[in-house]
Amino acid sequence: MKSPTLQLWCALLLPIVAFIGLVGRAELLRASGPVFRVAIAGYDPRDLLQGHYLRYRLQWPAAEACDGATCCLCLQVSGVHTKIDCGATAAACEAQLSRQMVEQGREFFIQEDTGPALEQAIRRGQGAMALNVTPNGQVRVHELFIDGVPHRRWLRDNAPRQ
Amino acid sequence: MRLERQVQRWQEAGIIDATTAERIIAHECRASRPVLLLAIGGLGAFTIGVGLISVIAANWGDIPRFVKLLAMLGLFGANAYGLVWARSQPHRWVTDALAVGYFALTLASIALVGQTYQLRGEPYQALLLWLVVGSPALWLAEGAFAAMVFLGALAVTGAYSFDPLMDLFGHDHRARILVRAGLGAAAVFGPLIVASLPALQRWRPAFAALYERLGWGLFVLAASCSVHVWYASIDTNDVREAWVGARVVLAFVALVLWRIQGLVSGPQADGLLPARALIALASVVTGLGVLMPHAPVAIVGALGFVTVWVLAAWCGYRVHMMQIVNLATAVIAARVFVAYVEVFGAMLATGAGLIVSGVLLLALAWLWVRKIRLQPGGSA
């Protein structure tokens, strides 16, 4: 076997280094803050290019403490999230999400045969998303919960796959 | 097998010894271009890559994320080992297939990270990263299939990146026109300019040959379409916008006119003059059509089209590629007939059109018989 040249090493290692870098960055951001569970609403489109995913939005809590563009979502690990004015200092908040971040359409990749069951559960208001907020205010999604349990376990226990 | 029998006959006749026979066979095996094998091998590797992406898209959610990520690293390792091993093998198609597979695997790995960590991003970001980190693996291949895969990946990335690039310039109308003109010119002239690079011709001759063929095809197609701008009416507003992008296109035309000598050197040097004439004339006719206001002048468009193909035929004739001359003859004949349909109307116009078309077609047939059938390999 010929000894690998510098060109060969570069060509072979570059994708692997990029892959490890992407994984490392994703792990770091995932661990960059406490994990919250936030209720969601959504539906299940299917995309030939991207596979199967649920499209959803985070939900505001029902209480109307504030309104308008300056309203933020105050997150607490206890799961009791509140609406607050973004400018107000709220010591109880462990993280805040701007209105834009809350109302942004999001996607959660799912296994291809689980779409209809999960879609129905989320329509019934059973869904919540476990997420953390990175230091620059971005959302990193961990897991989809249905009725308080990870969605894969919920599927195994409750919903026949279609 | 034919080569091996022939080498054996030379050996039996005492012309060469056993060592030389082995070296000849080894050299020919390495240097030969088994096109079908290369194509099938490359296609197989590409299919496996697409299959992997599809499996990832299916999102096998029951597998823990670290197992999926480690499996991807394992696939990378196996493919990389295969590439290192294949370099010492006489069959080049194995290296080509594995290099294309590695390129596809790179995209699959980026998709896997995006899906595993539920990352929300634009597809163009993933595609750009794929091109940057995956393309060096394609350079390990030597066959034209890898060059084609790279071009396909570039086209897809370009298509996905176009809108975000335009958004970057917001409402800056001039910048948007410049970018559009630059991308359009790069798409038309890019393959020819890249094919003329000495480094590519020396290190990857199959890549250069494919890009040259593709480049000429794209240019003649683009020129055939663009000269028809004379069929439209161009007002001062159109002209004002066209002038904004004209300097970029002009820079590309100048660059390709200069670099063209790198494509038609050596035995093809006779083609330099017609090649430059083809590029210059098509650019001038199209340029005048978009850079000055005019009412529809169909005759200029039709004559421009015929001239483009006459010059293409001249190029083919000078470099002894009779298939191009035959194709150009057929296209010109068809265009002459279409030109007759365009003037169809009153009896006088129809009659005159028929006569002129017939004379032109007869002249074309005479030229083809006299000039082309007499050439070696020119029989149709």
Coordinates of C-alpha atoms in Angstrom, one line a residue:
Chain A
M1 CA 0.0 0.0 0.0
K2 CA 1.4 3.4 -1.0
S3 CA 2.0 5.9 1.9
P4 CA -0.7 8.6 1.9
T5 CA 0.4 12.0 0.6
L6 CA -0.4 15.4 2.2
Q7 CA -3.1 15.9 -0.4
L8 CA -4.7 12.6 0.5
W9 CA -4.6 13.4 4.2
C10 CA -6.2 16.8 3.6
A11 CA -9.0 15.3 1.4
L12 CA -9.7 12.5 3.9
L13 CA -9.4 14.5 7.1
L14 CA -11.2 17.7 6.2
P15 CA -14.8 16.2 6.2
I16 CA -14.1 14.2 9.4
V17 CA -12.7 17.3 11.2
A18 CA -15.7 19.3 10.0
F19 CA -18.1 16.6 11.2
I20 CA -16.4 16.4 14.6
G21 CA -16.5 20.2 14.8
L22 CA -20.2 20.4 14.0
V23 CA -21.0 17.7 16.6
G24 CA -18.7 19.4 19.2
R25 CA -20.3 22.8 18.6
A26 CA -23.8 21.4 18.8
E27 CA -23.0 19.6 22.1
L28 CA -21.5 22.7 23.6
L29 CA -24.5 24.8 22.7
R30 CA -26.9 22.1 24.0
A31 CA -25.1 22.2 27.3
S32 CA -25.0 25.9 27.6
G33 CA -28.0 26.5 29.8
P34 CA -30.8 24.9 31.9
V35 CA -33.4 22.8 30.0
F36 CA -37.0 24.1 30.0
R37 CA -40.2 22.5 28.8
V38 CA -42.4 24.8 26.7
A39 CA -45.9 23.9 25.3
I40 CA -46.1 23.8 21.5
A41 CA -48.7 23.9 18.8
G42 CA -48.1 22.6 15.3
Y43 CA -48.7 20.2 12.5
D44 CA -46.8 17.6 10.4
P45 CA -45.8 18.4 6.9
R46 CA -43.5 16.1 4.9
D47 CA -40.7 17.3 2.8
L48 CA -39.1 15.1 0.2
L49 CA -35.8 16.8 0.6
Q50 CA -35.6 17.2 4.4
G51 CA -37.5 14.1 5.4
H52 CA -40.3 14.1 8.0
Y53 CA -40.7 16.8 10.6
L54 CA -43.2 18.5 12.8
R55 CA -43.6 22.2 12.2
Y56 CA -44.5 24.0 15.4
R57 CA -44.4 27.2 17.4
L58 CA -43.8 27.7 21.1
Q59 CA -46.9 28.8 23.0
W60 CA -47.3 31.8 25.2
P61 CA -48.8 31.2 28.6
A62 CA -52.4 32.1 28.9
A63 CA -51.9 35.0 31.5
E64 CA -51.9 38.4 29.8
A65 CA -49.2 40.3 31.8
C66 CA -48.1 42.3 28.8
D67 CA -48.8 42.6 25.1
G68 CA -47.1 43.8 22.0
A69 CA -43.6 43.6 20.5
T70 CA -41.8 44.2 23.8
C71 CA -43.3 41.1 25.4
C72 CA -40.8 38.3 26.3
L73 CA -41.3 34.8 27.6
C74 CA -39.7 34.3 31.0
L75 CA -38.6 30.7 31.3
Q76 CA -38.2 28.8 34.6
V77 CA -37.0 25.2 35.0
S78 CA -40.0 24.6 37.2
G79 CA -42.1 24.8 34.0
V80 CA -44.1 27.8 35.2
H81 CA -43.3 30.3 32.4
T82 CA -44.7 33.8 32.4
K83 CA -45.0 36.8 30.0
I84 CA -43.0 39.8 31.0
D85 CA -42.0 43.1 29.6
C86 CA -38.6 42.6 27.9
G87 CA -37.2 45.7 29.5
A88 CA -38.3 44.7 33.1
T89 CA -35.7 43.1 35.3
A90 CA -37.1 39.7 36.4
A91 CA -34.8 37.9 38.8
A92 CA -37.1 34.8 38.7
C93 CA -36.3 34.3 35.0
E94 CA -33.6 31.7 34.3
A95 CA -33.8 32.6 30.6
Q96 CA -35.8 34.9 28.4
L97 CA -37.0 34.5 24.8
S98 CA -37.9 37.5 22.7
R99 CA -41.3 37.6 21.0
Q100 CA -39.7 36.9 17.6
M101 CA -38.0 33.7 19.0
V102 CA -41.2 32.5 20.5
E103 CA -43.4 33.1 17.5
Q104 CA -40.8 31.8 15.0
G105 CA -41.9 28.7 13.0
R106 CA -39.7 25.7 14.0
E107 CA -39.1 22.2 12.8
F108 CA -38.6 19.0 14.7
F109 CA -37.3 16.0 12.8
I110 CA -39.2 12.8 13.5
Q111 CA -39.1 9.2 12.4
E112 CA -40.9 8.8 9.1
D113 CA -43.8 6.6 10.3
T114 CA -44.7 8.6 13.4
G115 CA -46.0 11.8 11.9
P116 CA -49.8 11.3 12.1
A117 CA -49.8 10.1 15.7
L118 CA -47.6 12.9 16.9
E119 CA -49.5 15.5 14.9
Q120 CA -52.8 14.4 16.5
A121 CA -51.2 14.5 20.0
I122 CA -49.9 18.0 19.4
R123 CA -53.2 19.2 18.0
R124 CA -54.8 18.0 21.3
G125 CA -52.3 20.2 23.2
Q126 CA -50.3 17.3 24.7
G127 CA -46.9 18.4 23.2
A128 CA -44.1 20.3 24.9
M129 CA -40.5 20.9 23.8
A130 CA -37.5 20.6 26.0
L131 CA -35.0 23.2 25.1
N132 CA -32.2 25.4 26.3
V133 CA -31.4 29.0 25.5
T134 CA -27.8 29.7 24.4
P135 CA -25.9 32.8 25.6
N136 CA -26.8 34.6 22.4
G137 CA -30.5 34.0 22.8
Q138 CA -30.9 31.1 20.4
V139 CA -33.0 28.1 21.1
R140 CA -31.5 24.6 21.1
V141 CA -34.0 21.8 21.0
H142 CA -33.5 18.7 23.1
E143 CA -36.5 16.5 22.9
L144 CA -40.3 16.5 22.2
F145 CA -42.4 15.5 25.1
I146 CA -46.0 14.2 24.8
D147 CA -48.0 14.0 28.0
G148 CA -44.8 14.6 29.9
V149 CA -42.8 11.7 28.5
P150 CA -40.3 11.6 25.6
H151 CA -42.1 11.2 22.4
R152 CA -40.5 7.9 21.5
R153 CA -41.6 6.3 24.7
W154 CA -45.0 7.8 24.4
L155 CA -45.3 6.3 20.9
R156 CA -44.2 2.9 22.2
D157 CA -46.8 3.0 25.0
N158 CA -49.7 4.7 23.4
A159 CA -49.9 5.2 19.7
P160 CA -50.0 2.4 17.1
R161 CA -47.7 3.4 14.3
Q162 CA -49.3 4.0 10.9
Chain B
M1 CA -7.6 -9.5 -23.2
R2 CA -6.7 -8.4 -26.7
L3 CA -3.7 -6.5 -25.4
E4 CA -2.6 -9.4 -23.3
R5 CA -2.7 -11.7 -26.3
Q6 CA -0.8 -9.2 -28.4
V7 CA 1.9 -8.8 -25.8
Q8 CA 2.2 -12.5 -25.5
R9 CA 2.7 -12.8 -29.3
W10 CA 5.5 -10.2 -29.1
Q11 CA 7.0 -12.1 -26.2
E12 CA 6.9 -15.4 -28.1
A13 CA 8.4 -13.7 -31.1
G14 CA 11.3 -12.5 -29.0
I15 CA 10.6 -8.8 -29.4
I16 CA 10.1 -8.1 -25.7
D17 CA 11.1 -10.0 -22.6
A18 CA 8.7 -11.2 -19.7
T19 CA 9.5 -8.1 -17.5
T20 CA 8.7 -5.7 -20.3
A21 CA 5.5 -7.6 -21.1
E22 CA 4.4 -7.2 -17.5
R23 CA 5.3 -3.6 -17.4
I24 CA 3.3 -2.9 -20.6
I25 CA 0.2 -4.6 -19.3
A26 CA 0.5 -2.9 -15.9
H27 CA 0.9 0.5 -17.6
E28 CA -2.0 0.0 -20.0
C29 CA -4.2 -1.2 -17.2
R30 CA -3.4 1.9 -15.2
A31 CA -3.6 4.3 -18.1
S32 CA -6.6 2.9 -19.9
R33 CA -10.0 4.7 -19.5
P34 CA -12.7 2.1 -19.0
V35 CA -15.5 4.6 -19.4
L36 CA -18.3 2.3 -18.8
L37 CA -16.7 0.9 -15.6
L38 CA -15.9 4.4 -14.4
A39 CA -19.5 5.5 -15.0
I40 CA -21.0 2.4 -13.4
G41 CA -18.6 2.5 -10.5
G42 CA -19.1 6.2 -9.9
L43 CA -22.9 5.8 -10.2
G44 CA -22.8 3.0 -7.7
A45 CA -20.9 5.0 -5.2
F46 CA -23.2 8.0 -5.7
T47 CA -26.3 5.8 -5.3
I48 CA -24.9 4.4 -2.0
G49 CA -24.3 8.0 -0.9
V50 CA -27.9 9.1 -1.8
G51 CA -29.2 6.0 -0.1
L52 CA -27.4 6.9 3.1
I53 CA -28.9 10.4 3.0
S54 CA -32.3 8.9 2.5
V55 CA -31.8 6.5 5.5
I56 CA -30.8 9.6 7.6
A57 CA -33.8 11.5 6.3
A58 CA -36.0 8.5 7.5
N59 CA -34.6 9.5 11.0
W60 CA -34.0 6.2 12.7
G61 CA -35.1 7.7 16.0
D62 CA -34.7 4.6 18.1
I63 CA -30.9 4.7 17.8
P64 CA -29.2 6.8 20.4
R65 CA -27.5 9.8 18.9
F66 CA -24.0 8.9 19.9
V67 CA -24.4 5.5 18.2
K68 CA -25.5 7.2 15.0
L69 CA -22.6 9.7 15.1
L70 CA -20.1 6.9 15.8
A71 CA -21.5 4.9 12.9
M72 CA -21.0 7.8 10.7
L73 CA -17.4 8.1 11.8
G74 CA -17.0 4.4 11.2
L75 CA -18.3 4.9 7.6
F76 CA -15.8 7.7 7.1
G77 CA -13.0 5.5 8.4
A78 CA -13.9 2.6 6.1
N79 CA -14.3 4.8 3.1
A80 CA -11.0 6.6 3.8
Y81 CA -9.2 3.3 4.3
G82 CA -10.6 2.1 1.0
L83 CA -9.3 5.2 -0.7
V84 CA -5.8 4.7 0.7
W85 CA -5.9 1.1 -0.3
A86 CA -7.2 1.8 -3.8
R87 CA -4.3 4.1 -4.7
S88 CA -2.0 1.1 -4.9
Q89 CA -4.4 -0.9 -7.1
P90 CA -4.2 -0.9 -10.8
H91 CA -7.9 -0.2 -11.3
R92 CA -8.5 3.5 -11.3
W93 CA -12.3 3.2 -11.2
V94 CA -12.2 1.9 -7.6
T95 CA -10.5 5.1 -6.5
D96 CA -13.0 7.2 -8.5
A97 CA -16.0 5.3 -7.0
L98 CA -14.7 5.7 -3.5
A99 CA -13.9 9.4 -3.9
V100 CA -17.4 10.1 -5.2
G101 CA -18.7 8.0 -2.3
Y102 CA -16.7 10.0 0.2
F103 CA -18.1 13.2 -1.2
A104 CA -21.6 12.0 -0.8
L105 CA -20.9 10.7 2.7
T106 CA -19.7 14.2 3.6
L107 CA -23.2 15.6 2.8
A108 CA -24.8 12.7 4.7
S109 CA -22.7 13.6 7.8
I110 CA -23.7 17.2 7.7
A111 CA -27.4 16.2 7.3
L112 CA -27.0 13.7 10.2
V113 CA -25.7 16.4 12.6
G114 CA -28.5 18.8 11.5
Q115 CA -31.1 16.2 12.2
T116 CA -29.6 14.7 15.4
Y117 CA -29.4 18.1 17.1
Q118 CA -32.6 19.5 15.5
L119 CA -30.6 22.4 14.0
R120 CA -32.6 24.8 12.1
G121 CA -30.7 26.3 9.2
E122 CA -30.9 27.2 5.6
P123 CA -30.0 24.4 3.1
Y124 CA -27.5 26.6 1.4
Q125 CA -25.4 26.8 4.5
A126 CA -25.1 23.0 4.6
L127 CA -24.4 22.8 0.9
L128 CA -21.7 25.5 1.0
L129 CA -20.0 23.6 3.9
W130 CA -20.3 20.4 1.9
L131 CA -18.6 21.9 -1.2
V132 CA -15.8 23.4 0.9
V133 CA -14.9 20.3 3.0
G134 CA -16.0 17.6 0.6
S135 CA -14.5 18.8 -2.8
P136 CA -10.9 17.9 -2.0
A137 CA -12.0 14.2 -1.9
L138 CA -13.3 14.5 -5.5
W139 CA -9.8 15.7 -6.5
L140 CA -8.6 12.2 -5.6
A141 CA -10.6 10.9 -8.5
E142 CA -9.3 11.2 -12.1
G143 CA -12.4 10.3 -14.2
A144 CA -14.9 12.7 -15.8
F145 CA -17.7 11.3 -13.6
A146 CA -16.2 13.0 -10.5
A147 CA -15.9 16.3 -12.5
M148 CA -19.6 16.0 -13.4
V149 CA -20.6 15.3 -9.8
F150 CA -18.7 18.4 -8.7
L151 CA -20.4 20.5 -11.3
G152 CA -23.8 19.1 -10.3
A153 CA -23.1 19.9 -6.6
L154 CA -22.0 23.4 -7.6
A155 CA -25.1 24.0 -9.6
V156 CA -27.4 22.8 -6.7
T157 CA -25.5 24.9 -4.2
G158 CA -25.7 27.9 -6.5
A159 CA -29.5 27.4 -7.0
Y160 CA -30.0 27.3 -3.2
S161 CA -27.7 30.2 -2.5
F162 CA -29.1 32.6 -5.1
D163 CA -32.0 34.0 -3.1
P164 CA -30.0 34.4 0.1
L165 CA -27.3 36.1 -1.9
M166 CA -29.9 38.5 -3.4
D167 CA -31.3 39.2 0.0
L168 CA -27.9 40.2 1.2
F169 CA -28.0 43.1 -1.2
G170 CA -31.5 44.2 0.0
H171 CA -32.8 47.0 -2.2
D172 CA -29.5 47.9 -3.8
H173 CA -30.7 47.5 -7.4
R174 CA -27.3 48.1 -9.0
A175 CA -25.6 45.5 -6.8
R176 CA -28.3 43.0 -7.6
I177 CA -27.9 43.5 -11.3
L178 CA -24.1 43.2 -11.0
V179 CA -24.4 39.9 -9.1
R180 CA -26.9 38.5 -11.6
A181 CA -24.7 39.5 -14.5
G182 CA -21.7 38.0 -12.8
L183 CA -23.3 34.7 -12.0
G184 CA -24.8 34.4 -15.5
A185 CA -21.4 35.2 -17.1
A186 CA -19.7 32.7 -14.7
A187 CA -22.2 30.0 -15.6
V188 CA -21.6 30.5 -19.4
F189 CA -17.9 31.2 -19.4
G190 CA -16.8 29.5 -16.2
P191 CA -16.3 26.0 -17.5
L192 CA -14.2 27.2 -20.5
I193 CA -12.0 29.4 -18.2
V194 CA -11.6 26.5 -15.7
A195 CA -10.8 24.0 -18.5
S196 CA -8.0 26.4 -19.8
L197 CA -6.1 26.3 -16.5
P198 CA -2.8 24.6 -17.1
A199 CA -2.8 22.9 -13.6
L200 CA -6.1 21.2 -14.3
Q201 CA -5.0 20.1 -17.8
R202 CA -1.8 18.7 -16.3
W203 CA -3.2 17.0 -13.2
R204 CA -6.7 16.1 -14.2
P205 CA -6.9 15.9 -18.0
A206 CA -10.3 14.2 -17.8
F207 CA -11.8 17.0 -15.8
A208 CA -10.4 19.6 -18.2
A209 CA -11.7 17.7 -21.2
L210 CA -15.2 17.5 -19.7
Y211 CA -15.3 21.1 -18.7
E212 CA -14.1 22.2 -22.2
R213 CA -16.8 20.2 -24.0
L214 CA -19.4 21.4 -21.6
G215 CA -18.1 25.0 -21.8
W216 CA -18.3 25.1 -25.6
G217 CA -21.8 23.5 -25.5
L218 CA -23.0 26.0 -23.0
F219 CA -21.5 29.0 -24.9
V220 CA -23.0 28.0 -28.2
L221 CA -26.4 27.4 -26.6
A222 CA -26.2 30.7 -24.7
A223 CA -25.1 32.6 -27.8
S224 CA -27.9 30.9 -29.9
C225 CA -30.5 32.2 -27.4
S226 CA -29.0 35.6 -26.6
V227 CA -28.7 36.8 -30.2
H228 CA -32.5 36.5 -30.4
V229 CA -32.7 39.6 -28.2
W230 CA -33.0 41.4 -31.5
Y231 CA -36.5 40.0 -31.8
A232 CA -37.6 42.1 -28.8
S233 CA -37.9 45.8 -28.4
I234 CA -35.4 47.3 -26.0
D235 CA -36.2 50.7 -24.5
T236 CA -34.0 53.2 -22.6
N237 CA -34.8 51.7 -19.2
D238 CA -33.7 48.3 -20.3
V239 CA -30.5 49.8 -21.8
R240 CA -29.8 51.7 -18.6
E241 CA -30.0 48.4 -16.6
A242 CA -28.0 46.5 -19.1
W243 CA -25.1 48.9 -18.9
V244 CA -24.8 48.3 -15.2
G245 CA -24.1 44.6 -15.7
A246 CA -22.2 45.0 -19.0
R247 CA -18.8 45.7 -17.4
V248 CA -18.9 42.3 -15.6
V249 CA -19.9 40.4 -18.7
L250 CA -17.2 42.3 -20.7
A251 CA -14.6 41.3 -18.2
F252 CA -15.6 37.7 -18.6
V253 CA -15.5 37.9 -22.4
A254 CA -12.1 39.5 -22.3
L255 CA -10.8 36.8 -19.9
V256 CA -12.2 33.9 -22.0
L257 CA -10.8 35.5 -25.3
W258 CA -7.4 35.6 -23.6
R259 CA -7.6 32.1 -22.0
I260 CA -8.9 30.4 -25.1
Q261 CA -5.4 29.9 -26.3
G262 CA -4.9 27.4 -23.5
L263 CA -7.7 25.3 -24.9
V264 CA -6.8 25.3 -28.6
S265 CA -3.0 24.9 -28.3
G266 CA -0.9 22.1 -29.9
P267 CA -2.7 20.2 -32.6
Q268 CA -5.8 22.2 -32.2
A269 CA -4.1 25.6 -32.7
D270 CA -5.8 26.0 -36.0
G271 CA -9.1 26.5 -34.1
L272 CA -7.9 29.6 -32.2
L273 CA -9.0 32.1 -34.8
P274 CA -12.5 30.7 -35.4
A275 CA -13.0 30.2 -31.7
R276 CA -12.1 33.8 -30.9
A277 CA -14.3 35.0 -33.8
L278 CA -17.2 32.9 -32.5
I279 CA -16.9 34.4 -28.9
A280 CA -16.3 37.9 -30.1
L281 CA -19.0 38.0 -32.7
A282 CA -21.7 36.5 -30.5
S283 CA -20.8 38.9 -27.8
V284 CA -20.9 41.9 -30.1
V285 CA -24.3 41.0 -31.6
T286 CA -25.8 40.3 -28.2
G287 CA -24.1 43.3 -26.7
L288 CA -25.5 45.7 -29.3
G289 CA -28.9 44.1 -28.9
V290 CA -29.1 44.9 -25.2
L291 CA -26.9 48.1 -25.0
M292 CA -28.8 50.3 -27.4
P293 CA -32.5 50.9 -27.7
H294 CA -34.1 49.4 -30.7
A295 CA -37.4 48.2 -32.2
P296 CA -37.6 44.5 -33.1
V297 CA -35.2 43.7 -35.9
A298 CA -35.8 40.0 -36.5
I299 CA -33.4 39.7 -39.4
V300 CA -30.4 40.6 -37.2
G301 CA -31.4 37.9 -34.7
A302 CA -31.8 35.2 -37.3
L303 CA -28.6 36.1 -39.1
G304 CA -26.8 36.3 -35.8
F305 CA -28.0 32.8 -35.0
V306 CA -26.9 31.4 -38.3
T307 CA -23.5 33.2 -38.0
V308 CA -22.9 31.6 -34.5
W309 CA -23.5 28.2 -36.0
V310 CA -21.4 28.9 -39.1
L311 CA -18.5 29.9 -36.8
A312 CA -19.1 26.8 -34.7
A313 CA -18.9 24.7 -37.9
W314 CA -15.7 26.5 -38.8
C315 CA -14.2 25.7 -35.4
G316 CA -15.1 22.0 -35.9
Y317 CA -13.7 22.0 -39.4
R318 CA -10.4 23.5 -38.3
V319 CA -9.9 21.0 -35.5
H320 CA -11.2 18.1 -37.6
M321 CA -14.2 17.4 -35.5
M322 CA -16.7 16.5 -38.2
Q323 CA -19.5 15.7 -35.9
I324 CA -19.7 19.4 -34.9
V325 CA -19.7 20.4 -38.6
N326 CA -22.5 18.0 -39.3
L327 CA -24.5 19.2 -36.3
A328 CA -24.0 22.8 -37.2
T329 CA -25.1 22.1 -40.8
A330 CA -28.3 20.5 -39.6
V331 CA -29.0 23.3 -37.2
I332 CA -28.5 26.0 -39.9
A333 CA -30.7 24.1 -42.3
A334 CA -33.5 23.9 -39.6
R335 CA -33.0 27.6 -38.8
V336 CA -33.3 28.5 -42.5
F337 CA -36.6 26.6 -42.7
V338 CA -37.8 28.4 -39.5
A339 CA -36.9 31.7 -41.0
Y340 CA -39.1 30.9 -44.0
V341 CA -42.0 30.1 -41.7
E342 CA -41.4 33.5 -40.0
V343 CA -41.9 35.4 -43.2
F344 CA -44.9 33.3 -44.3
G345 CA -47.7 35.7 -45.1
A346 CA -48.7 37.2 -48.5
M347 CA -48.1 35.3 -51.7
L348 CA -45.2 37.5 -52.7
A349 CA -43.4 37.1 -49.3
T350 CA -44.1 33.4 -49.2
G351 CA -42.8 32.8 -52.7
A352 CA -39.7 34.9 -52.1
G353 CA -39.2 33.2 -48.7
L354 CA -39.4 29.8 -50.4
I355 CA -37.0 30.7 -53.1
V356 CA -34.4 32.2 -50.7
S357 CA -34.8 29.3 -48.3
G358 CA -34.4 26.8 -51.1
V359 CA -31.3 28.5 -52.5
L360 CA -29.7 28.7 -49.1
L361 CA -30.4 25.0 -48.4
L362 CA -28.9 24.0 -51.7
A363 CA -25.9 26.2 -51.0
L364 CA -25.6 24.6 -47.7
A365 CA -25.8 21.1 -49.2
W366 CA -23.2 22.0 -51.8
L367 CA -20.8 23.3 -49.2
W368 CA -21.3 20.3 -47.0
V369 CA -20.7 17.8 -49.9
R370 CA -17.6 19.7 -51.2
K371 CA -16.0 20.7 -48.0
I372 CA -17.0 18.1 -45.5
R373 CA -17.5 14.8 -47.2
L374 CA -14.0 15.1 -48.6
Q375 CA -12.5 15.3 -45.1
P376 CA -11.3 12.1 -43.5
G377 CA -14.1 10.8 -41.2
G378 CA -16.5 13.2 -42.7
S379 CA -18.9 10.8 -44.2
A380 CA -22.4 11.1 -42.8

